[in-house]
Coordinates of C-alpha atoms in Angstrom, one line a residue:
Chain A
M5 CA 96.5 74.1 89.5
V6 CA 96.2 77.8 89.2
V7 CA 93.0 79.4 90.6
L8 CA 92.2 82.4 89.1
G9 CA 90.0 84.7 91.3
S10 CA 88.6 87.3 88.7
G11 CA 89.5 90.8 88.0
G12 CA 92.6 92.1 89.7
H13 CA 93.3 88.9 91.1
T14 CA 93.3 87.2 87.7
A15 CA 95.7 90.1 86.5
E16 CA 98.0 89.5 89.3
M17 CA 98.3 85.7 89.1
L18 CA 98.6 85.8 85.3
R19 CA 101.6 88.1 85.7
L20 CA 103.3 85.8 88.2
F21 CA 102.4 82.6 86.4
K22 CA 104.0 84.2 83.0
N23 CA 107.4 83.6 84.6
F24 CA 107.0 80.0 85.3
D25 CA 109.0 77.8 83.3
A26 CA 106.0 76.0 80.9
S27 CA 107.8 72.9 80.1
V28 CA 108.1 72.2 83.9
Y29 CA 105.2 73.0 85.3
R30 CA 102.6 71.2 83.1
P31 CA 99.8 69.8 82.5
R32 CA 98.0 73.1 84.1
V33 CA 94.2 73.6 85.2
Y34 CA 93.2 76.9 85.2
V35 CA 90.2 77.3 87.9
A36 CA 87.8 79.7 87.8
A37 CA 84.4 81.0 89.4
A38 CA 81.4 79.9 87.0
T39 CA 80.3 83.5 87.2
D40 CA 83.6 84.7 86.0
A41 CA 83.7 84.1 82.0
L42 CA 86.4 86.9 81.4
S43 CA 89.2 85.0 83.6
G44 CA 88.7 81.8 81.1
V45 CA 89.1 83.9 78.2
K46 CA 92.1 85.5 79.8
A47 CA 93.8 81.9 80.8
T48 CA 93.3 80.9 76.7
A49 CA 94.8 84.2 75.5
F50 CA 97.6 83.5 77.8
E51 CA 98.3 79.8 76.9
K52 CA 98.0 81.0 73.2
A53 CA 101.0 83.9 73.8
W54 CA 102.8 81.1 75.7
A55 CA 102.3 78.7 72.8
G56 CA 103.8 81.0 70.6
I57 CA 107.1 81.7 72.8
P58 CA 109.9 79.0 71.4
G59 CA 111.2 77.2 74.6
K60 CA 108.2 78.2 76.5
G61 CA 105.3 76.5 74.6
S62 CA 103.7 73.3 75.5
D63 CA 105.0 69.9 74.8
P64 CA 103.3 68.7 71.6
S65 CA 102.8 65.0 73.3
G66 CA 99.9 65.9 75.4
P67 CA 97.4 68.5 76.2
A68 CA 99.1 71.2 78.4
Y69 CA 96.3 72.7 79.8
Q70 CA 92.7 72.6 80.6
Q71 CA 90.2 74.8 82.2
A72 CA 87.6 74.1 85.0
V73 CA 85.1 76.3 86.7
I74 CA 83.6 75.9 90.4
P75 CA 80.5 77.7 91.6
R76 CA 80.8 80.6 93.7
S77 CA 80.2 79.8 97.2
R78 CA 78.6 83.0 98.0
E79 CA 76.7 85.7 95.8
V80 CA 76.2 89.0 97.3
G81 CA 72.8 89.4 99.2
Q82 CA 72.5 85.6 99.1
S83 CA 70.5 84.5 102.4
W84 CA 72.1 82.0 105.1
T85 CA 70.5 78.9 103.9
S86 CA 71.0 78.9 100.4
S87 CA 74.6 80.1 101.0
A88 CA 75.1 77.4 103.2
L89 CA 73.8 75.1 100.4
S90 CA 76.1 77.0 97.6
T91 CA 79.0 76.8 99.9
A92 CA 78.5 72.8 100.2
H93 CA 78.0 72.8 96.2
A94 CA 81.0 74.7 95.7
M95 CA 83.2 72.5 98.4
L96 CA 82.1 69.4 96.3
C97 CA 82.6 70.5 93.0
A98 CA 86.5 71.7 94.3
L99 CA 86.8 68.2 96.1
A100 CA 86.0 66.6 92.5
L101 CA 88.5 68.8 90.7
V102 CA 91.2 68.4 92.9
F103 CA 90.8 64.6 93.3
R104 CA 90.5 64.4 89.5
A105 CA 93.8 66.7 88.5
R106 CA 95.6 65.4 91.5
P107 CA 98.0 68.6 91.5
D108 CA 101.5 68.7 93.0
L109 CA 101.1 72.8 93.2
V110 CA 98.0 74.7 93.8
L111 CA 98.7 78.5 93.3
V112 CA 96.0 80.8 94.7
N113 CA 95.7 84.5 95.6
G114 CA 92.2 84.8 96.5
P115 CA 89.5 85.9 96.7
G116 CA 86.8 83.4 98.2
T117 CA 86.5 81.1 95.6
C118 CA 90.2 79.8 96.4
I119 CA 89.2 78.6 100.1
P120 CA 87.1 75.6 98.9
V121 CA 90.4 74.5 96.5
C122 CA 92.6 74.6 99.2
L123 CA 90.5 72.8 101.8
S124 CA 90.3 70.3 99.0
A125 CA 94.1 70.0 98.3
L126 CA 94.8 69.7 102.1
L127 CA 92.3 66.9 102.3
A128 CA 94.1 65.3 99.2
R129 CA 97.1 65.8 101.0
M130 CA 96.0 64.0 104.2
L131 CA 94.9 60.9 102.1
G132 CA 98.0 60.7 100.1
V133 CA 96.3 61.3 96.7
A134 CA 98.6 64.1 95.7
T135 CA 101.1 66.7 96.6
A136 CA 98.9 69.4 96.4
K137 CA 101.3 72.2 98.0
I138 CA 99.3 75.1 98.3
V139 CA 101.2 78.7 97.4
Y140 CA 99.5 82.0 98.2
V141 CA 100.2 85.2 97.2
E142 CA 98.5 88.3 98.7
S143 CA 97.5 91.0 96.5
I144 CA 99.6 94.3 95.9
A145 CA 96.5 96.1 97.0
R146 CA 97.4 94.7 100.6
V147 CA 99.8 97.1 102.4
Y148 CA 98.8 96.8 106.1
R149 CA 96.2 94.3 106.7
L150 CA 95.9 90.9 104.8
S151 CA 92.5 89.8 102.9
L152 CA 89.7 87.7 104.3
S153 CA 91.2 84.7 102.5
G154 CA 94.7 85.8 103.2
K155 CA 93.9 85.7 106.9
I156 CA 91.8 82.3 106.6
L157 CA 95.0 80.5 105.0
Y158 CA 97.8 82.2 107.2
H159 CA 96.1 81.2 110.7
A160 CA 95.0 77.9 109.2
R161 CA 98.7 77.5 108.0
L162 CA 97.1 75.7 105.0
A163 CA 100.0 77.6 102.6
S164 CA 103.5 76.2 101.9
I165 CA 104.6 79.6 100.8
F166 CA 102.4 82.6 102.1
F167 CA 103.9 85.4 99.9
V168 CA 103.1 89.0 100.8
Q169 CA 104.0 92.1 98.6
W170 CA 104.7 94.8 101.0
P171 CA 107.5 95.2 103.9
E172 CA 104.7 96.3 106.2
L173 CA 102.5 93.6 105.8
Q174 CA 105.2 90.8 106.1
A175 CA 106.6 92.4 109.4
K176 CA 103.2 91.9 111.0
Y177 CA 103.0 88.4 109.5
P178 CA 106.3 86.5 110.4
R179 CA 105.6 83.5 108.7
S180 CA 104.4 85.4 105.6
V181 CA 107.5 85.7 102.6
L182 CA 108.7 89.0 101.2
A183 CA 110.2 88.1 97.6
G184 CA 109.4 91.2 95.5
R185 CA 106.2 92.9 94.0
L186 CA 104.2 91.5 90.9
M187 CA 103.6 95.1 89.6
Chain B
M1 CA 95.7 122.9 67.1
A2 CA 98.9 124.3 67.5
D3 CA 99.9 123.0 70.7
Q4 CA 101.2 119.6 71.6
E5 CA 98.2 117.2 72.8
R6 CA 98.2 116.7 76.5
R7 CA 95.6 114.4 77.7
V8 CA 94.1 113.8 81.0
F9 CA 92.3 110.3 81.3
L10 CA 89.9 109.8 84.1
T11 CA 89.4 106.3 85.0
V12 CA 87.0 104.2 87.7
G13 CA 88.3 100.9 86.1
T14 CA 85.6 98.2 86.2
T15 CA 84.2 99.7 89.4
R16 CA 81.8 102.4 90.0
F17 CA 82.4 105.9 91.3
D18 CA 80.3 108.3 90.5
A19 CA 81.2 111.1 93.0
L20 CA 85.0 110.9 91.5
V21 CA 83.4 111.8 88.1
E22 CA 81.5 114.6 89.5
A23 CA 84.4 115.9 91.2
V24 CA 86.1 116.1 87.9
D25 CA 83.4 117.0 85.7
R26 CA 83.0 120.5 86.4
A27 CA 83.7 123.9 85.0
A28 CA 86.3 124.9 87.5
V29 CA 88.5 121.8 87.1
A30 CA 88.2 121.8 83.3
A31 CA 89.7 125.2 83.9
V32 CA 92.5 124.2 86.0
L33 CA 93.4 121.7 83.3
R34 CA 93.3 123.9 80.6
R35 CA 95.7 126.4 82.8
R36 CA 98.0 123.8 83.5
G37 CA 98.5 123.3 79.7
Y38 CA 96.4 120.0 79.3
T39 CA 94.5 120.0 75.6
H40 CA 91.9 117.1 76.1
L41 CA 90.2 115.7 79.3
T42 CA 88.9 112.0 78.6
M43 CA 86.5 110.7 81.3
Q44 CA 86.0 106.8 81.5
I45 CA 82.8 106.9 83.8
G46 CA 81.7 103.2 83.9
A47 CA 78.2 102.6 85.3
A48 CA 77.6 106.0 86.6
A49 CA 74.0 107.1 86.9
F50 CA 74.6 110.3 84.8
Q51 CA 75.9 108.8 81.5
G52 CA 77.3 112.2 80.2
S53 CA 79.5 115.4 80.8
R54 CA 78.1 118.1 82.6
L55 CA 80.6 120.1 80.6
L56 CA 78.8 119.2 77.2
P57 CA 75.4 119.6 75.9
A58 CA 73.1 117.1 76.5
G59 CA 73.9 114.0 74.4
A60 CA 77.4 114.6 73.3
M61 CA 80.2 112.7 73.8
R62 CA 82.6 114.9 72.4
G63 CA 83.2 118.7 72.4
A64 CA 85.4 121.8 72.9
L65 CA 85.1 124.4 75.5
P66 CA 85.4 127.8 74.6
D67 CA 89.3 127.9 76.4
G68 CA 90.1 125.1 73.8
L69 CA 90.0 122.2 76.1
V70 CA 88.4 119.3 74.3
V71 CA 86.2 116.9 76.6
E72 CA 85.0 113.5 75.9
W73 CA 83.6 110.6 78.0
F74 CA 82.5 106.8 77.6
D75 CA 81.7 104.3 79.9
Y76 CA 83.8 101.4 79.2
S77 CA 86.8 100.2 76.8
P78 CA 88.6 97.0 76.2
S79 CA 91.7 99.1 75.6
L80 CA 91.8 101.4 78.9
A81 CA 95.6 100.4 78.7
A82 CA 95.9 102.4 75.4
H83 CA 94.3 105.7 77.3
V84 CA 96.4 105.1 80.0
A85 CA 99.7 105.0 77.9
G86 CA 98.8 107.6 75.8
A87 CA 97.7 110.2 78.8
A88 CA 100.1 113.0 80.2
L89 CA 98.1 112.6 83.5
V90 CA 95.7 109.8 84.9
V91 CA 93.0 110.6 87.1
S92 CA 92.2 107.2 88.8
H93 CA 90.2 105.8 91.8
A94 CA 92.8 103.9 93.8
G95 CA 92.2 100.2 92.5
A96 CA 95.3 98.6 92.3
G97 CA 94.5 97.6 88.7
S98 CA 94.0 100.9 87.2
V99 CA 96.9 102.7 89.5
F100 CA 99.5 100.0 88.9
E101 CA 98.9 100.4 85.0
A102 CA 99.3 104.1 85.1
L103 CA 102.5 103.7 87.3
V104 CA 104.1 100.8 84.8
A105 CA 103.3 103.0 82.0
G106 CA 105.4 105.9 83.6
V107 CA 102.3 108.4 83.6
P108 CA 101.7 110.7 86.5
V109 CA 98.9 109.5 89.0
V110 CA 96.5 111.1 90.9
A111 CA 94.5 108.5 93.0
V112 CA 91.6 109.1 94.8
P113 CA 90.3 106.7 97.1
N114 CA 86.6 105.6 97.4
P115 CA 85.7 106.5 100.8
Q116 CA 82.1 104.3 100.3
L117 CA 84.4 101.3 100.0
M118 CA 83.8 99.2 103.5
D119 CA 87.2 97.5 103.6
D120 CA 89.1 100.7 102.6
H121 CA 92.3 99.2 101.6
Q122 CA 92.2 101.4 98.5
A123 CA 93.2 104.5 100.9
E124 CA 96.0 102.5 102.6
L125 CA 97.6 101.5 99.2
A126 CA 97.3 105.2 97.8
R127 CA 99.1 106.7 101.0
K128 CA 101.7 104.1 101.0
L129 CA 102.6 104.6 96.9
E130 CA 102.3 108.6 97.8
G131 CA 105.0 108.2 100.6
A132 CA 107.3 106.3 98.4
G133 CA 106.9 109.8 96.1
V134 CA 105.7 107.9 93.0
L135 CA 102.1 109.3 92.8
V136 CA 99.7 112.0 94.6
A137 CA 96.9 110.9 96.6
A138 CA 94.1 113.2 96.9
T139 CA 90.6 113.0 98.2
L140 CA 87.3 113.9 96.5
G141 CA 87.4 117.4 98.5
T142 CA 91.1 118.3 97.8
L143 CA 91.0 117.1 94.0
E144 CA 90.8 120.3 92.6
H145 CA 93.3 121.9 94.7
V146 CA 95.8 118.8 93.9
L147 CA 95.1 119.1 90.1
A148 CA 95.9 122.7 90.3
T149 CA 99.0 122.8 92.3
A150 CA 100.7 119.2 92.4
D151 CA 104.4 119.1 91.0
F152 CA 104.1 116.1 88.4
Q153 CA 107.3 116.5 87.2
G154 CA 108.6 116.0 90.8
L155 CA 107.4 112.5 91.0
E156 CA 109.8 109.4 91.4
S157 CA 109.8 107.2 88.6
Y158 CA 108.0 103.9 89.5
V159 CA 110.3 100.8 89.2
P160 CA 108.2 98.0 88.3
G161 CA 108.2 94.8 90.6
D162 CA 109.9 91.7 89.3
P163 CA 108.2 88.6 90.0
G164 CA 111.4 86.5 89.5
G165 CA 111.8 86.3 93.2
M166 CA 108.5 84.4 93.7
V167 CA 109.1 82.1 90.7
A168 CA 112.6 81.3 92.4
A169 CA 110.9 80.5 95.6
V170 CA 108.5 78.2 94.1
D171 CA 110.9 76.5 92.1
W172 CA 112.5 75.7 95.3
L173 CA 109.6 74.4 97.2
M174 CA 108.8 72.3 94.2
G175 CA 112.5 71.0 93.7
V176 CA 112.6 72.2 89.8
G177 CA 114.9 73.9 88.0
S178 CA 118.2 75.5 88.8
A179 CA 116.8 76.1 92.1
A180 CA 116.9 72.3 92.7
G181 CA 120.4 72.3 91.7
K182 CA 121.3 74.6 94.3
K183 CA 119.7 73.1 97.3

């Protein structure tokens, strides 16, 4: 399961995922925020490009990928009560998604949309429903400080691997892993 | 025109950064660029409040200044990458997407962080990359001086990152591929 966070997050994620072995990491579910139509378009284009490469393309025996959307937990300027409701809604959607797909791997790189998916993955793991290992990649834009979703996942120890892309950040967060830059 | 085209491309990406557009869209800066041998100034201004160029007659999207500099502007384009790749110099907001696009394309970059962003990690990224010698960082106040004096030939060439390290780590985590064999 690949969570596309919109904009630069999506660009970095697809840049990483392009290097995965498509014949092993399948079937794939791309998750984007409901307000982010562009990430869905990019995921489709990405899979089409993959299908054209011999050996990378998906197995014809079954659907290699599908797409899903979850509502954004909070839009800018929303009131507290309505954001509590929409957060609950986003959480329920993420739970349904994760429990249906039962992913072995959940790839995330922020922003906030990825948190309900990660919490759902944790629950699925605790209940033995899915392996649901979480891999988080902090954005290359972050040199000295983690993003908010990065902080949440790091301190809650939700990720099996927590990648950062700069040595300065790795030095501050010893449980993070530095394995090169995406760009 | 006898001389070879040398294009300057100003981009605000998908963000809005009117102050940067205003800092470039000035006669003094246009004169500096012409003096340094640039032939075109193309400005991607996004959703700027003033949809136009102060260097051109009202309503014009393209025109030549008396000294020969060709000025043009537009709001968005799906092919910002082509503009970046065809430029001799990119002046950009310090967002990771635009900055790395130019660096990977091997085009000299002047990155200007937006001081109005609350969580100002743009400035950190610009400072970090300037420290590595791969780009020139400027502020709205220093931009004209930087454009007049910076040594763009002296920049280090940027070595693009390699996602391979992260992929290998995830392969190892999931016990797949050659990484599993090594375990």
